Structure formats: structure tokens, C-alpha cells
């Protein structure tokens, strides 16, 4: 079994149950919350990771690059005893701002007794060097709501007040059945748990395929928070999950609406320019899956289709109800 997940994340029936986040203090203006200050925080990500990727997409769409700096971890894990992420893409293998080699250093600085996994995304407070937030589920919403005074002019409203209830409901479905659904299949430790997750994922993809025949994006003509969340899993599906996690009923390229939709997003700034297929392929096949003893990197899939016209801007969609 891969050493990636501590055994408490696999239940007796072989189901994978994700750990709770440890650093969940919200950003905000109230006492005890993380203050909203431009230049104070560094977001640590790896382009391989879907949870981190979405926080980087939203940062980019909203123009928060100046306000929140970015540290990038190598998609290939370091060969050390613990599971960690390393700054081996940087000069001298050190993050230029934090001056650390591994993400674990920032976690252990914040809490020397931290026993969880050292995960991306993580936000580090530059005044202390401590991880202060690794709440991947809510990070994008903090960027959207609490960081609004630093948004660029004309930034999209990814979390419009009138759609928040619908977005939250959809995000929950996307989380359990798509974003984390693929991991439930990939990290299952029993045939039943794997097949249950496989059905969960493909039933929901069928439902999304139908939904996207009715509108360009999940909630209509404008991109929202939910689209970012769906995008990160779709962008990894054919290259990583289809074979690495045995989710091989269909590729995304076989769903006409989902395939057009994901290419539509990919063609837009913030999405395609933060999507690193090479990093995704290497991380999943060489570091995340447990069924690749010889460390073989799949040669495909052919990615040329990603740049083909998507045609989604020309379609007249029926009203969604
Ligand atoms: N923080 C969340 C989600 C973030 C997450 O799982 N990130 C992955 C990369 S996609 C990670 O950093 N994993 C580190 C590890 O498994 O040791 C969690 O604890 O499950």
C-alpha cells in the first residue's frame, strides 16, 4: 500500500475518508481571524494538486497575484522518510521567500506536534513563517469574499450573493462525488469500496453532461466558483484518474458537453495558464498511485485536442430549470 495516507484515513471496509484540516482559522476582519493584508501571506501549491490548483485559479481570475505571493512545490515528492513536498524547483532547493526546503518546516513551525499529512494548499503568514490556513475547501471563498478590496478592476463575481445557496449545494455534490469521488476510487482498499466510488463518479459525470447541455457554465452564462471546482478534476481525469485510479468507463473526451466545457475554461486566462499536464502526469503516476512498481510514466494521452475550438460560445442553450 502506498504510504501516502495514514491508516486512520482508510476505514475497515476499505473506504478512503479524508483527514480533517488542522489550520482552519478564517480570513476576516473579526477578532481572532486572519487579517486581510496585501503582501502578508504566501500560498504554497503544487500544480499537480487539484485542491491547490483551484485556489491558484481563483487568485488569478480575481487578480490577487500582487496581494498573495505564490510558492511552488515540486510535483515529484522528495525521497525522505516522511511524506512531504519539496522546493526542488527553486534555486538551491529553497523557497526564495520562506527560505525553507520542505513544506513540513512551515507546518511544524506552526505546530511542532502536528501529526497530519503535510498538504498543499497551505497559506503561510510571512510575519511568522507559520502555516496559518490549509482549509482547501474554503480558501477560494476567502479570496472571493474577504479579499474583495484587492480584486482587480472588472474581476468576475465568482460567488454572487443571489447564487450562493445553489453554488454551495453544487459544491458539496462536486466535492463528494467528483473532486473527492475520484480519490475514493483511487485509494479504495476493497473491491466494493472501489466499485461504489466508480459508480458515484460516473453517475455524477452523466448528470453533469446533461446539465451542461442546458447552459455554457454550471450556473448559466458566467463562470462561478463551482466551475473552478469541477474544472480541476476534469483537467486531471484522462491523464491521471482514468488509468491511475481505474476510472475507466469513459474518458472526458467521450462526453461531448463536458469535453467542450473543459476546453472552454482551459482556453481562458487563469485556467489553461495554470494547468501543468506534465506535473499532473508525473505526480499521479509516479507518486500517488500504488500500482506502478517500476515507475513507468504513461506516454499518452495525446493532449493536442485541448487547443481545438470548443464552440461553447456559439451554442444557444435552453433555459436551465
Ligand atoms: N488538506 C486536504 C486536501 C489537500 C490534499 O490532500 N492535498 C494533497 C495533494 S493533492 C497533499 O498535499 N497530500 C499530501 C500527502 O498526502 O501527504 C487533506 O488534508 O486531505
CSV table of C-alpha atoms and ligand atoms in Angstrom, one decimal:
chain,number,residue,atom,x,y,z
A,1,UNK,CA,0.0,0.0,0.0
A,2,UNK,CA,1.2,3.5,-0.8
A,3,UNK,CA,2.5,5.3,2.3
A,4,UNK,CA,0.6,8.5,1.3
A,5,UNK,CA,-2.3,8.1,3.6
A,6,UNK,CA,-2.1,7.4,7.2
A,7,UNK,CA,-4.1,4.3,8.1
A,8,UNK,CA,-6.7,6.4,10.0
A,9,UNK,CA,-7.9,7.6,6.6
A,10,UNK,CA,-8.9,4.1,5.4
A,11,UNK,CA,-11.9,2.6,7.2
A,12,UNK,CA,-12.4,-1.1,8.0
A,13,UNK,CA,-14.4,-1.7,4.8
A,14,UNK,CA,-11.7,-0.3,2.7
A,15,UNK,CA,-13.2,3.2,2.1
A,16,UNK,CA,-11.0,6.2,2.0
A,17,UNK,CA,-12.1,9.0,4.3
A,18,UNK,CA,-10.1,12.2,4.0
A,19,UNK,CA,-8.4,13.8,7.1
A,20,UNK,CA,-9.8,16.9,8.7
A,21,UNK,CA,-7.9,20.1,8.1
A,22,UNK,CA,-5.9,21.3,11.0
A,23,UNK,CA,-5.5,25.1,10.2
A,24,UNK,CA,-8.9,26.5,9.7
A,25,UNK,CA,-8.9,30.0,11.2
A,26,UNK,CA,-10.9,32.1,8.7
A,27,UNK,CA,-9.7,35.2,7.0
A,28,UNK,CA,-11.7,38.2,8.1
A,29,UNK,CA,-12.0,41.4,10.0
A,30,UNK,CA,-13.2,40.0,13.3
A,31,UNK,CA,-11.1,39.4,16.4
A,32,UNK,CA,-9.1,36.1,16.1
A,33,UNK,CA,-9.5,35.9,12.3
A,34,UNK,CA,-6.5,36.1,9.9
A,35,UNK,CA,-6.2,39.8,8.9
A,36,UNK,CA,-6.6,40.7,5.2
A,37,UNK,CA,-3.3,42.4,4.4
A,38,UNK,CA,-1.7,42.6,1.0
A,39,UNK,CA,1.8,41.1,0.9
A,40,UNK,CA,1.4,39.3,4.2
A,41,UNK,CA,0.8,35.7,3.0
A,42,UNK,CA,2.3,33.2,0.7
A,43,UNK,CA,0.2,30.5,-0.9
A,44,UNK,CA,2.1,27.2,-1.2
A,45,UNK,CA,0.9,24.9,-4.0
A,46,UNK,CA,1.9,22.3,-6.4
A,47,UNK,CA,0.4,22.3,-9.9
A,48,UNK,CA,-0.3,18.6,-9.6
A,49,UNK,CA,-2.8,19.0,-6.8
A,50,UNK,CA,-6.4,19.8,-7.7
A,51,UNK,CA,-7.2,21.4,-4.3
A,52,UNK,CA,-4.3,23.7,-4.6
A,53,UNK,CA,-4.9,24.4,-8.3
A,54,UNK,CA,-8.3,25.8,-7.6
A,55,UNK,CA,-7.0,28.3,-5.1
A,56,UNK,CA,-4.5,29.4,-7.7
A,57,UNK,CA,-7.1,29.7,-10.5
A,58,UNK,CA,-9.3,31.9,-8.3
A,59,UNK,CA,-6.3,34.0,-7.2
A,60,UNK,CA,-5.5,34.6,-10.9
A,61,UNK,CA,-9.1,35.3,-12.0
A,62,UNK,CA,-9.5,37.9,-9.3
A,63,UNK,CA,-6.1,39.5,-9.8
A,64,UNK,CA,-4.8,38.7,-6.4
A,65,UNK,CA,-1.2,37.9,-7.6
A,66,UNK,CA,0.3,41.0,-6.1
A,67,UNK,CA,-1.6,40.7,-2.8
A,68,UNK,CA,-0.8,37.0,-2.2
A,69,UNK,CA,2.5,35.6,-3.3
A,70,UNK,CA,3.0,32.0,-4.6
A,71,UNK,CA,5.5,29.3,-3.7
A,72,UNK,CA,5.6,26.3,-5.9
A,73,UNK,CA,6.4,22.7,-4.7
A,74,UNK,CA,7.8,20.0,-7.0
A,75,UNK,CA,5.1,17.6,-8.2
A,76,UNK,CA,7.6,14.8,-7.6
A,77,UNK,CA,7.8,14.0,-3.9
A,78,UNK,CA,11.2,14.1,-2.1
A,79,UNK,CA,12.8,10.8,-1.3
A,80,UNK,CA,12.6,11.3,2.5
A,81,UNK,CA,11.2,9.1,5.3
A,82,UNK,CA,8.0,11.2,5.8
A,83,UNK,CA,5.6,12.2,3.0
A,84,UNK,CA,6.4,15.7,2.2
A,85,UNK,CA,6.6,18.3,-0.6
A,86,UNK,CA,9.9,20.0,-1.5
A,87,UNK,CA,11.0,23.3,-3.1
A,88,UNK,CA,13.3,21.4,-5.6
A,89,UNK,CA,12.1,23.6,-8.5
A,90,UNK,CA,13.7,26.6,-6.9
A,91,UNK,CA,17.3,27.7,-6.8
A,92,UNK,CA,19.3,25.7,-4.2
A,93,UNK,CA,16.1,23.8,-3.5
A,94,UNK,CA,14.9,26.6,-1.2
A,95,UNK,CA,11.8,28.8,-1.4
A,96,UNK,CA,13.1,32.3,-2.1
A,97,UNK,CA,10.9,34.0,0.4
A,98,UNK,CA,10.4,31.5,3.3
A,99,UNK,CA,14.0,30.0,3.0
A,100,UNK,CA,12.8,26.5,3.7
A,101,UNK,CA,13.4,23.3,1.8
A,102,UNK,CA,10.2,21.4,2.6
A,103,UNK,CA,6.6,22.4,3.3
A,104,UNK,CA,6.7,20.3,6.5
A,105,UNK,CA,9.0,23.0,8.0
A,106,UNK,CA,6.2,25.6,7.9
A,107,UNK,CA,3.7,23.1,9.3
A,108,UNK,CA,6.0,22.1,12.2
A,109,UNK,CA,6.9,25.7,12.8
A,110,UNK,CA,3.2,26.4,13.4
A,111,UNK,CA,2.6,23.3,15.4
A,112,UNK,CA,5.6,21.1,16.4
A,113,UNK,CA,3.1,18.4,17.4
A,114,UNK,CA,1.3,18.3,14.0
A,115,UNK,CA,0.6,14.7,13.2
A,116,UNK,CA,-1.4,15.1,9.9
A,117,UNK,CA,-0.2,14.9,6.4
A,118,UNK,CA,1.8,17.9,5.1
A,119,UNK,CA,-0.6,19.1,2.4
A,120,UNK,CA,-1.0,21.7,-0.3
A,121,UNK,CA,-2.6,24.2,-0.5
A,122,UNK,CA,-1.2,25.9,2.6
A,123,UNK,CA,-1.1,29.6,3.4
A,124,UNK,CA,1.9,30.8,5.4
A,125,UNK,CA,2.0,34.1,7.3
A,126,UNK,CA,5.2,35.8,6.3
A,127,UNK,CA,5.4,37.6,9.7
A,128,UNK,CA,5.9,34.3,11.5
A,129,UNK,CA,6.7,31.7,8.8
A,130,UNK,CA,3.9,29.6,10.2
A,131,UNK,CA,1.2,27.8,8.2
A,132,UNK,CA,-2.0,29.6,9.2
A,133,UNK,CA,-4.6,28.1,6.9
A,134,UNK,CA,-4.8,24.8,4.9
A,135,UNK,CA,-8.6,24.9,4.6
A,136,UNK,CA,-8.7,23.8,0.9
A,137,UNK,CA,-12.5,23.6,1.0
A,138,UNK,CA,-13.0,27.3,1.9
A,139,UNK,CA,-9.8,29.0,0.6
A,140,UNK,CA,-11.4,30.1,-2.7
A,141,UNK,CA,-14.3,31.6,-0.9
A,142,UNK,CA,-12.0,33.7,1.3
A,143,UNK,CA,-10.3,35.0,-1.9
A,144,UNK,CA,-13.7,35.8,-3.3
A,145,UNK,CA,-15.4,37.4,-0.3
A,146,UNK,CA,-12.9,38.5,2.3
A,147,UNK,CA,-10.2,39.7,-0.1
A,148,UNK,CA,-12.6,41.7,-2.4
A,149,UNK,CA,-10.9,45.0,-1.7
A,150,UNK,CA,-7.8,43.7,-3.5
A,151,UNK,CA,-9.6,42.3,-6.5
A,152,UNK,CA,-8.5,43.7,-9.9
A,153,UNK,CA,-10.9,46.1,-11.7
A,154,UNK,CA,-13.5,44.2,-13.6
A,155,UNK,CA,-12.8,40.9,-11.7
A,156,UNK,CA,-15.6,38.3,-12.2
A,157,UNK,CA,-18.0,37.7,-9.3
A,158,UNK,CA,-17.4,34.0,-8.8
A,159,UNK,CA,-19.7,33.8,-5.8
A,160,UNK,CA,-22.6,36.1,-6.4
A,161,UNK,CA,-24.9,36.6,-3.4
A,162,UNK,CA,-28.0,35.5,-5.2
A,163,UNK,CA,-26.5,32.2,-6.2
A,164,UNK,CA,-24.6,31.3,-3.1
A,165,UNK,CA,-27.0,28.8,-1.8
A,166,UNK,CA,-27.1,27.0,-5.2
A,167,UNK,CA,-23.3,27.2,-5.5
A,168,UNK,CA,-22.8,25.8,-2.0
A,169,UNK,CA,-25.2,22.9,-2.7
A,170,UNK,CA,-23.5,22.1,-6.0
A,171,UNK,CA,-20.0,22.5,-4.5
A,172,UNK,CA,-20.9,19.8,-1.9
A,173,UNK,CA,-22.0,17.4,-4.6
A,174,UNK,CA,-18.9,18.2,-6.7
A,175,UNK,CA,-16.7,17.7,-3.6
A,176,UNK,CA,-18.1,14.3,-2.5
A,177,UNK,CA,-18.8,12.8,-5.9
A,178,UNK,CA,-16.3,14.3,-8.2
A,179,UNK,CA,-13.3,16.0,-6.6
A,180,UNK,CA,-13.0,13.5,-3.7
A,181,UNK,CA,-15.0,10.9,-5.5
A,182,UNK,CA,-12.0,10.1,-7.7
A,183,UNK,CA,-9.8,9.7,-4.7
A,184,UNK,CA,-12.4,7.3,-3.1
A,185,UNK,CA,-11.9,5.1,-6.2
A,186,UNK,CA,-8.2,5.5,-6.4
A,187,UNK,CA,-7.5,4.9,-2.7
A,188,UNK,CA,-10.1,2.3,-2.1
A,189,UNK,CA,-8.8,-0.8,-0.4
A,190,UNK,CA,-11.7,-3.2,-1.2
A,191,UNK,CA,-13.5,-4.1,-4.4
A,192,UNK,CA,-16.8,-3.0,-3.0
A,193,UNK,CA,-15.5,0.4,-2.0
A,194,UNK,CA,-13.8,0.9,-5.4
A,195,UNK,CA,-16.9,-0.1,-7.4
A,196,UNK,CA,-19.1,2.1,-5.2
A,197,UNK,CA,-16.9,5.1,-5.9
A,198,UNK,CA,-16.6,4.3,-9.6
A,199,UNK,CA,-20.4,4.4,-9.9
A,200,UNK,CA,-20.7,7.5,-7.8
A,201,UNK,CA,-18.2,9.4,-10.1
A,202,UNK,CA,-19.7,8.2,-13.5
A,203,UNK,CA,-23.3,8.7,-12.4
A,204,UNK,CA,-22.5,12.3,-11.5
A,205,UNK,CA,-20.5,12.8,-14.7
A,206,UNK,CA,-23.6,11.7,-16.6
A,207,UNK,CA,-25.7,14.2,-14.7
A,208,UNK,CA,-23.2,17.0,-15.3
A,209,UNK,CA,-23.0,16.1,-19.0
A,210,UNK,CA,-26.8,16.6,-19.2
A,211,UNK,CA,-26.7,19.8,-17.2
A,212,UNK,CA,-24.1,21.3,-19.5
A,213,UNK,CA,-26.3,20.7,-22.5
A,214,UNK,CA,-28.5,23.4,-21.0
A,215,UNK,CA,-26.0,26.2,-20.2
A,216,UNK,CA,-22.5,27.2,-21.1
A,217,UNK,CA,-21.3,27.1,-17.4
A,218,UNK,CA,-22.8,25.2,-14.4
A,219,UNK,CA,-24.9,28.2,-13.3
A,220,UNK,CA,-25.6,29.9,-16.6
A,221,UNK,CA,-23.6,32.3,-18.8
A,222,UNK,CA,-21.0,33.3,-16.2
A,223,UNK,CA,-18.2,31.3,-14.6
A,224,UNK,CA,-18.6,30.7,-10.9
A,225,UNK,CA,-16.8,29.1,-8.0
A,226,UNK,CA,-18.5,25.8,-8.9
A,227,UNK,CA,-16.9,25.8,-12.4
A,228,UNK,CA,-13.4,26.2,-10.9
A,229,UNK,CA,-14.1,23.2,-8.7
A,230,UNK,CA,-15.3,21.0,-11.5
A,231,UNK,CA,-12.6,22.1,-13.9
A,232,UNK,CA,-9.7,20.9,-11.7
A,233,UNK,CA,-10.9,17.3,-11.6
A,234,UNK,CA,-11.9,17.2,-15.3
A,235,UNK,CA,-8.5,18.5,-16.3
A,236,UNK,CA,-6.8,15.6,-14.5
A,237,UNK,CA,-9.3,12.9,-15.5
A,238,UNK,CA,-7.9,11.4,-18.7
A,239,UNK,CA,-4.3,11.9,-17.8
A,240,UNK,CA,-4.3,10.7,-14.2
A,241,UNK,CA,-7.6,9.2,-12.9
A,242,UNK,CA,-8.7,7.2,-16.0
A,243,UNK,CA,-5.8,4.8,-15.6
A,244,UNK,CA,-4.2,5.7,-12.3
A,245,UNK,CA,-7.4,5.5,-10.3
A,246,UNK,CA,-9.1,2.8,-12.5
A,247,UNK,CA,-11.9,5.2,-13.5
A,248,UNK,CA,-12.0,3.7,-17.0
A,249,UNK,CA,-15.7,3.7,-18.0
A,250,UNK,CA,-15.2,6.7,-20.2
A,251,UNK,CA,-12.7,9.5,-20.8
A,252,UNK,CA,-13.8,13.1,-20.6
A,253,UNK,CA,-13.2,13.4,-24.3
A,254,UNK,CA,-16.1,11.0,-24.7
A,255,UNK,CA,-18.6,13.3,-23.1
A,256,UNK,CA,-19.4,16.0,-25.8
A,257,UNK,CA,-20.6,18.7,-23.4
A,258,UNK,CA,-18.0,18.1,-20.6
A,259,UNK,CA,-15.2,18.0,-23.2
A,260,UNK,CA,-16.3,21.3,-24.8
A,261,UNK,CA,-16.9,22.8,-21.4
A,262,UNK,CA,-13.4,22.0,-20.0
A,263,UNK,CA,-11.7,23.2,-23.2
A,264,UNK,CA,-13.8,26.4,-23.0
A,265,UNK,CA,-12.4,27.0,-19.5
A,266,UNK,CA,-8.9,25.9,-20.5
A,267,UNK,CA,-8.8,28.5,-23.2
A,268,UNK,CA,-9.3,31.3,-20.7
A,269,UNK,CA,-6.6,33.1,-18.6
A,270,UNK,CA,-6.4,31.7,-15.1
A,271,UNK,CA,-7.3,28.2,-16.2
A,272,UNK,CA,-5.1,27.0,-19.1
A,273,UNK,CA,-2.0,29.0,-18.0
A,274,UNK,CA,-2.1,27.4,-14.5
A,275,UNK,CA,-2.7,23.9,-15.8
A,276,UNK,CA,0.5,21.9,-16.0
A,277,UNK,CA,-0.3,18.5,-17.6
A,278,UNK,CA,3.3,17.3,-17.2
A,279,UNK,CA,3.3,18.0,-13.4
A,280,UNK,CA,-0.1,16.3,-13.1
A,281,UNK,CA,1.0,13.2,-15.0
A,282,UNK,CA,4.3,12.8,-13.1
A,283,UNK,CA,2.7,13.3,-9.7
A,284,UNK,CA,-0.1,10.9,-10.0
A,285,UNK,CA,1.6,8.1,-11.8
A,286,UNK,CA,5.0,8.3,-10.0
A,287,UNK,CA,3.9,9.5,-6.5
A,288,UNK,CA,0.2,9.0,-5.9
A,289,UNK,CA,-0.8,5.6,-7.3
A,290,UNK,CA,0.3,2.4,-5.6
A,291,UNK,CA,0.2,0.1,-8.6
A,292,UNK,CA,3.2,1.3,-10.5
A,293,UNK,CA,6.2,-0.6,-9.1
A,294,UNK,CA,8.5,0.1,-12.0
A,295,UNK,CA,7.8,3.8,-12.1
A,296,UNK,CA,6.6,3.9,-15.7
A,297,UNK,CA,5.2,7.2,-17.0
A,298,UNK,CA,2.3,6.7,-19.4
A,299,UNK,CA,3.2,8.1,-22.8
A,300,UNK,CA,-0.3,9.4,-23.6
A,301,UNK,CA,-2.8,10.7,-23.8
A,302,UNK,CA,-2.4,13.0,-26.8
A,303,UNK,CA,-3.2,16.5,-25.5
A,304,UNK,CA,-3.5,18.2,-28.9
A,305,UNK,CA,-7.3,18.3,-28.6
A,306,UNK,CA,-7.2,20.7,-25.7
A,307,UNK,CA,-6.5,23.6,-28.0
A,308,UNK,CA,-9.2,22.7,-30.6
A,309,UNK,CA,-12.1,25.2,-30.8
A,310,UNK,CA,-14.7,24.4,-28.2
A,311,UNK,CA,-17.7,26.1,-29.8
A,312,UNK,CA,-19.4,26.6,-26.5
A,313,UNK,CA,-19.7,30.4,-27.0
A,314,UNK,CA,-21.9,29.8,-30.1
A,315,UNK,CA,-24.4,27.4,-28.7
A,316,UNK,CA,-27.9,28.6,-27.8
A,317,UNK,CA,-28.7,27.0,-24.5
A,318,UNK,CA,-32.2,26.2,-23.4
A,319,UNK,CA,-33.2,27.8,-20.1
A,320,UNK,CA,-32.0,25.7,-17.2
A,321,UNK,CA,-34.6,24.8,-14.6
B,1,LIG,N1,-5.8,19.3,3.0
B,1,LIG,C1,-6.6,18.3,2.4
B,1,LIG,C2,-6.6,18.3,0.9
B,1,LIG,C3,-5.4,18.7,0.3
B,1,LIG,C4,-4.6,17.5,-0.2
B,1,LIG,O1,-4.9,16.3,0.1
B,1,LIG,N2,-3.5,17.7,-0.9
B,1,LIG,C5,-2.7,16.7,-1.4
B,1,LIG,C6,-2.2,16.9,-2.8
B,1,LIG,S1,-3.5,16.7,-4.0
B,1,LIG,C7,-1.5,16.6,-0.5
B,1,LIG,O2,-0.9,17.6,-0.2
B,1,LIG,N3,-1.2,15.5,0.0
B,1,LIG,C8,-0.1,15.3,0.9
B,1,LIG,C9,0.0,13.9,1.4
B,1,LIG,O3,-0.8,13.1,1.1
B,1,LIG,O4,1.0,13.6,2.1
B,1,LIG,C10,-6.4,17.0,3.1
B,1,LIG,O5,-5.8,17.0,4.1
B,1,LIG,O6,-6.9,16.0,2.7
